[in-house]
Coordinates of C-alpha atoms in Angstrom, one line a residue:
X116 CA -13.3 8.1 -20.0
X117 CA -15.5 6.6 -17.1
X118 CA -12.3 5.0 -15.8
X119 CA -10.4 8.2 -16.2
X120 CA -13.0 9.8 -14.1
X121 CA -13.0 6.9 -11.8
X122 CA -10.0 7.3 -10.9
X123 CA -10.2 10.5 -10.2
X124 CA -12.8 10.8 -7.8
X125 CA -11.3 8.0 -6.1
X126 CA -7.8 9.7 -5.7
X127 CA -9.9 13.0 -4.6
X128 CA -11.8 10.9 -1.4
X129 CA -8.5 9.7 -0.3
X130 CA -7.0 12.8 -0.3
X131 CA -9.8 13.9 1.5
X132 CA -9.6 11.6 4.3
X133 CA -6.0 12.0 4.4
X134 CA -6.3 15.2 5.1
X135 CA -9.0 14.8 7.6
X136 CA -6.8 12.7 9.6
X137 CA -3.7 14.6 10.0
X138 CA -5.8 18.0 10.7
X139 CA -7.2 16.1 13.7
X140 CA -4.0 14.9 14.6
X141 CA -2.3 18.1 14.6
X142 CA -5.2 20.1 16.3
X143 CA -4.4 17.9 19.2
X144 CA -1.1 19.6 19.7
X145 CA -0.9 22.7 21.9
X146 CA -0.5 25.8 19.7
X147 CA -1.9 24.1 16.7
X148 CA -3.0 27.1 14.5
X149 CA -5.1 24.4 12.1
X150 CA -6.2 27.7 9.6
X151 CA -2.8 28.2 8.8
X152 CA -1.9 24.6 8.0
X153 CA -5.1 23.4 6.1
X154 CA -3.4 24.8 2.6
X155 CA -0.2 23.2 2.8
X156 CA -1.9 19.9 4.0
X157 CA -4.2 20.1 1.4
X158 CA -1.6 21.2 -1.6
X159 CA 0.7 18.1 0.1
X160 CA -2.2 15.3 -0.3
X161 CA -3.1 16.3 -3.5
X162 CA 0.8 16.4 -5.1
X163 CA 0.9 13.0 -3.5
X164 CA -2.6 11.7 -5.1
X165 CA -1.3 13.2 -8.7
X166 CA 2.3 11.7 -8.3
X167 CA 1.1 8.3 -7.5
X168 CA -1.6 8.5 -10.6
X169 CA 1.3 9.6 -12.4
X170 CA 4.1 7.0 -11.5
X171 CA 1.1 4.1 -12.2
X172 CA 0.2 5.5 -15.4
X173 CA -3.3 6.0 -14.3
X174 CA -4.9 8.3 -15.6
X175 CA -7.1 11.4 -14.3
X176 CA -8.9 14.1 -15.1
X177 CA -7.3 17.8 -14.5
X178 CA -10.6 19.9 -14.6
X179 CA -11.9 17.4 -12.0
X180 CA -8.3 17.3 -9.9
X181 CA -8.6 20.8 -9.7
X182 CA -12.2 21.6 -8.9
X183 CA -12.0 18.6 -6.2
X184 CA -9.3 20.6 -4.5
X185 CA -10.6 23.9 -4.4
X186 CA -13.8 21.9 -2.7
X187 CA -11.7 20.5 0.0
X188 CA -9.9 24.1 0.6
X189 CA -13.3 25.7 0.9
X190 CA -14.8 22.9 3.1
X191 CA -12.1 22.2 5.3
X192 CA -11.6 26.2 5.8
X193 CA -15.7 26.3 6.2
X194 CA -15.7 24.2 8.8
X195 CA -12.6 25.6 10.6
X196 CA -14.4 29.0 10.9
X197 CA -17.8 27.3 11.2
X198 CA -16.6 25.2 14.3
X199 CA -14.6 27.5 15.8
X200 CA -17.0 28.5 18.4
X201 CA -17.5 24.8 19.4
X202 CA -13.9 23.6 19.7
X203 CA -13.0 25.8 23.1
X204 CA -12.4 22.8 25.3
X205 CA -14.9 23.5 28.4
X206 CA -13.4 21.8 31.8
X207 CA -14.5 22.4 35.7
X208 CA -11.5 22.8 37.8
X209 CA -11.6 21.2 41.6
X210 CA -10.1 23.8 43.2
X211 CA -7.9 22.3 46.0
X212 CA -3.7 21.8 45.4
X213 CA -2.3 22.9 42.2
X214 CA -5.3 23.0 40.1
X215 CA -6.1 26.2 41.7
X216 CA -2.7 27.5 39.8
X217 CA -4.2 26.0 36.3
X218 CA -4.9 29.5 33.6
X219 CA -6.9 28.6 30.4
X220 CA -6.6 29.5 27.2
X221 CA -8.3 30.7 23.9
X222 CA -8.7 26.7 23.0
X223 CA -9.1 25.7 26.7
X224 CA -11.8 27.3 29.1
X225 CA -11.8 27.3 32.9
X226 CA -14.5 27.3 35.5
X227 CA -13.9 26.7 39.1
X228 CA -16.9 24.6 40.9
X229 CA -17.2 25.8 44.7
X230 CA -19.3 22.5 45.3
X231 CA -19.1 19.3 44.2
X232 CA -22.0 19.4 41.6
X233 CA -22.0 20.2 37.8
X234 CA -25.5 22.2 38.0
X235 CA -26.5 20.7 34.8
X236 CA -23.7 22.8 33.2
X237 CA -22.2 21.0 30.5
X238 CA -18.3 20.3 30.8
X239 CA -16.1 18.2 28.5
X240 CA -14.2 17.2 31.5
X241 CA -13.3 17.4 35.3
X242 CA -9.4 19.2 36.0
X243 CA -8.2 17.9 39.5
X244 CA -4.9 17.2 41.7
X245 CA -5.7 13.8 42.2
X246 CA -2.4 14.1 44.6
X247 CA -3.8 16.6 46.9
X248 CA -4.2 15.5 50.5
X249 CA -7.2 18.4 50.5
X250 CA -9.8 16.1 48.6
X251 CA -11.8 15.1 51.2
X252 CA -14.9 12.5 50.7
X253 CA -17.1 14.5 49.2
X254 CA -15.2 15.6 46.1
X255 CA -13.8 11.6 46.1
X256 CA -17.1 10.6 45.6
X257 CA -18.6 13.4 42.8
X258 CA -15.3 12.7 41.3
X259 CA -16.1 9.0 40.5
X260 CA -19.6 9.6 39.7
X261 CA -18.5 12.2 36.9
X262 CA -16.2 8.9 35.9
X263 CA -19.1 6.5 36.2
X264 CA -21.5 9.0 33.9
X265 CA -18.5 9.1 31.3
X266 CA -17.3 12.6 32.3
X267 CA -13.5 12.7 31.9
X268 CA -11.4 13.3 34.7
X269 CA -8.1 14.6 34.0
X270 CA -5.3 15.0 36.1
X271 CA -3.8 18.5 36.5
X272 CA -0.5 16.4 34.7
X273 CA -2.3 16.2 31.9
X274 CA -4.0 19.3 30.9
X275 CA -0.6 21.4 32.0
X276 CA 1.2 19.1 29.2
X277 CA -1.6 19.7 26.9
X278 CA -2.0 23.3 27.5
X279 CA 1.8 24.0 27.7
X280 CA 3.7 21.6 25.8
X281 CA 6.1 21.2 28.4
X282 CA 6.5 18.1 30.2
X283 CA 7.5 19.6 34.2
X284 CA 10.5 17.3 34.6
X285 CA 9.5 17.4 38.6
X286 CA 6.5 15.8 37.7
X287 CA 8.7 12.9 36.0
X288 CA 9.2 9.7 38.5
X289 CA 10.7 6.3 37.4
X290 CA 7.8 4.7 36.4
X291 CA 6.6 7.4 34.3
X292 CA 10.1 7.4 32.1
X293 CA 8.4 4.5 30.3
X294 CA 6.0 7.3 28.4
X295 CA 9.5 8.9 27.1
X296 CA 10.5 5.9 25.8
X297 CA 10.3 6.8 21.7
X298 CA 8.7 4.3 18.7
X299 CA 11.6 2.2 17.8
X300 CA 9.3 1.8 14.6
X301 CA 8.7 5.4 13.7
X302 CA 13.0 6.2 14.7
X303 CA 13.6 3.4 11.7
X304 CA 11.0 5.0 9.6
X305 CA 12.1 8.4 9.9
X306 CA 16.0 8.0 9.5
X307 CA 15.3 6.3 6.0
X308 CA 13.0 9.6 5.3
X309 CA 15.5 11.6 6.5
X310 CA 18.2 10.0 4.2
X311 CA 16.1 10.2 1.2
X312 CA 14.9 14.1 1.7
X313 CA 18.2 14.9 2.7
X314 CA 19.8 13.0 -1.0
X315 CA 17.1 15.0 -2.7
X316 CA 17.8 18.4 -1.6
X317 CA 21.7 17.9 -1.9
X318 CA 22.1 19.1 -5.3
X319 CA 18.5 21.5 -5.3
X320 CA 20.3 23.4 -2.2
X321 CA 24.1 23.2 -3.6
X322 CA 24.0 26.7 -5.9
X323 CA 22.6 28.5 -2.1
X324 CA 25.1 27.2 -0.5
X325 CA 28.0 28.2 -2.9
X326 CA 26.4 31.5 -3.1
X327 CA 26.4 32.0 1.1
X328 CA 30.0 30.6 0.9
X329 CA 31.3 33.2 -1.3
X330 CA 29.4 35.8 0.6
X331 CA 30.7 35.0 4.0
X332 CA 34.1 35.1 2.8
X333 CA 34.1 37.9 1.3
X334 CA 32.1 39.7 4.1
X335 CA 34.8 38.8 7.1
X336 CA 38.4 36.7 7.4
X337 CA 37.9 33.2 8.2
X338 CA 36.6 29.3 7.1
X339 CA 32.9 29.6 5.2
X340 CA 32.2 26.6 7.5
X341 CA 32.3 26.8 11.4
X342 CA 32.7 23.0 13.2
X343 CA 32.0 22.5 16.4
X344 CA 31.9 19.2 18.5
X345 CA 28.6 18.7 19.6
X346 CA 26.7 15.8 21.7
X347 CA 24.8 13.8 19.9
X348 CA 22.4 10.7 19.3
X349 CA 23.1 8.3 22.7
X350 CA 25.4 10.8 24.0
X351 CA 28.0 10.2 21.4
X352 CA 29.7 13.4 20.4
X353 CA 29.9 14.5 16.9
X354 CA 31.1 17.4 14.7
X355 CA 28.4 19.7 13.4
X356 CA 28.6 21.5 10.6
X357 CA 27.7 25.8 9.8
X358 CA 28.4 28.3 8.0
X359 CA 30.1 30.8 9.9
X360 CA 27.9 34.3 11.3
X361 CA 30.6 35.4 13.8
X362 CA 34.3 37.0 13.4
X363 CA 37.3 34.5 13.5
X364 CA 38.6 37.4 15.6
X365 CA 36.7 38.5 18.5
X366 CA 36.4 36.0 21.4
X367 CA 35.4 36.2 25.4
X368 CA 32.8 36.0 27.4
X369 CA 30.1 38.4 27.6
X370 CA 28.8 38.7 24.5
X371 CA 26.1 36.4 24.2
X372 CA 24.5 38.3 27.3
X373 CA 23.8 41.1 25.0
X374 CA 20.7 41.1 22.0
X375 CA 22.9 42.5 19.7
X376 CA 26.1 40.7 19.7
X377 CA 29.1 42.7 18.2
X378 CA 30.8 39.4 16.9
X379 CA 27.8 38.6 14.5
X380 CA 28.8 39.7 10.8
X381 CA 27.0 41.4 8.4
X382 CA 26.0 38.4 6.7
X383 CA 25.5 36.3 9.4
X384 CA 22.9 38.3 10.8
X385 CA 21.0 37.4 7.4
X386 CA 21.9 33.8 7.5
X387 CA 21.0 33.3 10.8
X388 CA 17.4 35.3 10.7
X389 CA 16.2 33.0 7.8
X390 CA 18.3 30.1 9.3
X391 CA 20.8 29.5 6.1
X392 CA 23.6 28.9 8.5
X393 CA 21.9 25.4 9.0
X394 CA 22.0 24.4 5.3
X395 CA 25.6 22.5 5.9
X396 CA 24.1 20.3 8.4
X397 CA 22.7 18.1 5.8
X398 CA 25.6 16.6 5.1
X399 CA 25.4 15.8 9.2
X400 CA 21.7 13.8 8.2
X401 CA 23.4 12.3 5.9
X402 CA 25.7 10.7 8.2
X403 CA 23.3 9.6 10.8
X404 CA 24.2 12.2 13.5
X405 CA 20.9 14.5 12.8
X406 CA 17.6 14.4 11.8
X407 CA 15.6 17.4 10.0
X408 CA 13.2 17.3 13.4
X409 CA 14.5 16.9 16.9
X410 CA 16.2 18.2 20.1
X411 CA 18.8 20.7 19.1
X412 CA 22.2 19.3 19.6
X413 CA 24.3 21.5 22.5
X414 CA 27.9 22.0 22.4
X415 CA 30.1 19.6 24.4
X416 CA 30.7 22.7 27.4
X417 CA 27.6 23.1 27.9
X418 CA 26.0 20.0 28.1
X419 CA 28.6 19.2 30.6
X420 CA 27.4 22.2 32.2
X421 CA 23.8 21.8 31.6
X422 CA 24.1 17.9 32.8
X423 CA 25.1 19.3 36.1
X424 CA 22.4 21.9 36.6
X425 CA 19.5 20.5 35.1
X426 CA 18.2 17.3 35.8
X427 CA 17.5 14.7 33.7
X428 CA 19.3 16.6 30.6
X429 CA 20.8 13.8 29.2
X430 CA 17.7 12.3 28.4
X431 CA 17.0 14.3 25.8
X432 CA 19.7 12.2 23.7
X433 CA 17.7 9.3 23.2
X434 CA 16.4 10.7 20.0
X435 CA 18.7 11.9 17.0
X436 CA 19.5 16.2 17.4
X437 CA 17.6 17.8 14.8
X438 CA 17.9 21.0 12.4
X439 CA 15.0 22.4 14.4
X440 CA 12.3 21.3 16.9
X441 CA 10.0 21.6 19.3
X442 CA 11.9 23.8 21.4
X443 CA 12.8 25.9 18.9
X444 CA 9.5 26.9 17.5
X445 CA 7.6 27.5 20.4
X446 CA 10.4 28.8 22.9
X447 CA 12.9 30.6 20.4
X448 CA 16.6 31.1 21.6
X449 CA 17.2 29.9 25.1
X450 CA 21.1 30.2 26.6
X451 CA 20.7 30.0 30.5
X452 CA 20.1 28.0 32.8
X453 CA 16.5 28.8 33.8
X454 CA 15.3 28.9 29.8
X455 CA 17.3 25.8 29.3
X456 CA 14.9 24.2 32.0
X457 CA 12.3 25.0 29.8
X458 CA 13.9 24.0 26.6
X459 CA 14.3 20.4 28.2
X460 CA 10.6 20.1 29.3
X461 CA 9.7 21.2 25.7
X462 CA 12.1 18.1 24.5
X463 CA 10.4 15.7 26.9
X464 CA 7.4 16.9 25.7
X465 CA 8.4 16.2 22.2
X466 CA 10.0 12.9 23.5
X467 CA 6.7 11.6 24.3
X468 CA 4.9 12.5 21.4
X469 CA 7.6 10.9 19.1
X470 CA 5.4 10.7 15.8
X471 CA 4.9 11.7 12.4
X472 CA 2.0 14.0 13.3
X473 CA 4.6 16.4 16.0
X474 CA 6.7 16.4 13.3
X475 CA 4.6 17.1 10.6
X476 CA 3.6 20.1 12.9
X477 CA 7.1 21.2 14.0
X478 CA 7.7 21.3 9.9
X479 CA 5.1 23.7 9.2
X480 CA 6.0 25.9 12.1
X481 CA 9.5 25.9 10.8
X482 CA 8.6 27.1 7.6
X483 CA 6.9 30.3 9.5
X484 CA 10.0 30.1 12.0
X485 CA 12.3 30.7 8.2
X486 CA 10.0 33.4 6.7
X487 CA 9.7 35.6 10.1
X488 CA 12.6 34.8 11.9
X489 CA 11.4 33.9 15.0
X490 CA 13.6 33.0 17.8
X491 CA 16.5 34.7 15.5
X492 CA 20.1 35.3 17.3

């Protein structure tokens, strides 16, 4: 019984520090709501502690599995609330260039000095354009006294990526295309998990997908499945698969300038709101050609025609397409050429923060994406 309990207690502080972690790591991100991820973090770490007691035939006690995960629940939502009043990030802005264009947020707070002095105030960093050819001595000097007193000083770069999560592709030079360059590592690491997940929920996800098939033919004329020759990974096209939201019947331009697109069938507007029309393109991670998490992959016309309006587009294939990303949960639908620019600096963004943690965070706002229907077309 000790040993029992041992092991208990043991599985319940490594969940706890698990979860720890990857709430820090996702509170970094830009739009991290941490309240509305602690539960599923918390539900995730301990399913993982029980299956691994479970596959090692260890064994553990359920009264105290149970009451050590309603104590991380209460603490780590007690501290959320409890230290939300001390997580606003407090930064002094050096108004000269395009700092002076810098707006805060609820998580990010603004003050702009009018001399170079703090005034005793206490800042968790100094906001400047270190580029600006206004900086005269003066704020030179009170800038590398703040460094020498281990006051941060941040670029305006960097707090617009952080505030935003946008990477400004005019703010991209050559040597800075080094910071895009993704884990080779992590890529391996998450095309295996990709595999696996995407074997598992093959035959979990196969009745739904009959189910939709019948529907959609039954609902219009035409193919259950739509293909469409997209580009892919490394710029090599591929052909993606969906089931079908639009009429076989009704073509021209025009129509996607409108909200409420006349082509779009009865069940398609269903299947697209909760994002059903993906479901086919697991047999497309299967392959290789997708990942669950990544850019979305365009169609061949218009990344021709994106590739010649916006710079730097291809770039964006140095990582596998994904299912969703980024992009998609924080901007929604984008078809022009101006929300495209935004889309990309949102896949730069995610580009340069390759990792499980962006990922693990794109997933969770995915799951709120599929039961609101945000960004729905």
């Amino acid at each position: 019984m000790p040993d029992v309990r041992r092991n208990t207690i043991a599985a319940i502080i490594l969940a706890f520090l698990g979860i720890l972690f990857t709430l820090r790591r996702l509170a970094r991100f830009p739009g991290a709501q941490v309240a509305a991820y602690i539960t599923p973090t918390v539900s995730i770490y301990f399913l993982v502690m029980i299956a691994v007691l479970f596959f090692t035939r260890e064994g553990y006690t359920r009264q105290v599995m149970l009451s050590g995960y309603l104590a991380c629940l209460a603490w780590f939502f007690a501290g959320y609330f409890i230290g939300k009043r001390f997580r606003c990030l407090k930064l002094a802005v050096v108004p000269y260039g395009e700092a002076l264009n810098l707006k805060g947020t609820r998580q990010v707070e603004l003050r702009c000095l009018m001399e170079p002095q703090l005034d005793s105030v206490r800042f968790d960093g100094i906001v400047a354009d270190l580029r600006s050819d206004e900086l005269g001595p003066r704020w030179e000097k009170f800038l590398a006294k703040c460094t020498l007193n281990r006051i941060p000083v941040y670029h305006i770069k960097q707090i617009k990526e952080s505030i935003t999560g946008r990477v400004r592709i005019d703010h991209l030079s050559e040597n800075e295309f080094g910071s895009l360059l993704p884990s080779p590592f992590y890529g391996g690491f998450k095309r295996l998990v990709d595999f696996m997940v995407a074997l598992a929920l093959l035959p979990v996800l196969a009745p739904v997908m009959l189910v939709t098939a019948v529907w959609i033919r039954l609902d219009s004329p035409g193919p259950a499945i739509f293909v469409q020759k997209r580009m892919g990974y490394r710029g090599v096209p591929f052909n993606v698969y969906k089931f079908r939201s639009m009429r076989c019947d009704m073509k021209g331009k025009g129509y996607t300038q409108s909200d409420d697109d006349p082509r779009i069938t009865r069940a398609g507007r269903i299947i697209r709101k909760y994002r059903i029309d993906e479901l086919p393109q697991l047999f497309n991670v299967l392959k290789g050609e997708m990942s669950f998490i990544g850019p979305r992959p365009e169609s061949m016309e218009l990344s021709e025609w994106y590739e010649e309006a916006v710079p730097f587009f291809s770039y964006r294939h140095i990582v596998r397409p994904g299912i969703s990303g980024w992009a998609q949960v924080e901007q929604g639908y984008a078809a022009e050429v101006d929300g495209m620019t935004t889309k990309l600096q949102y896949d730069f963004y995610y580009i340069k923060h390759f990792s499980l943690w962006i990922d693990l965070l794109i997933l969770f706002k995915t799951v709120r994406t599929v039961l609101t229907g945000f960004g729905a077309r």
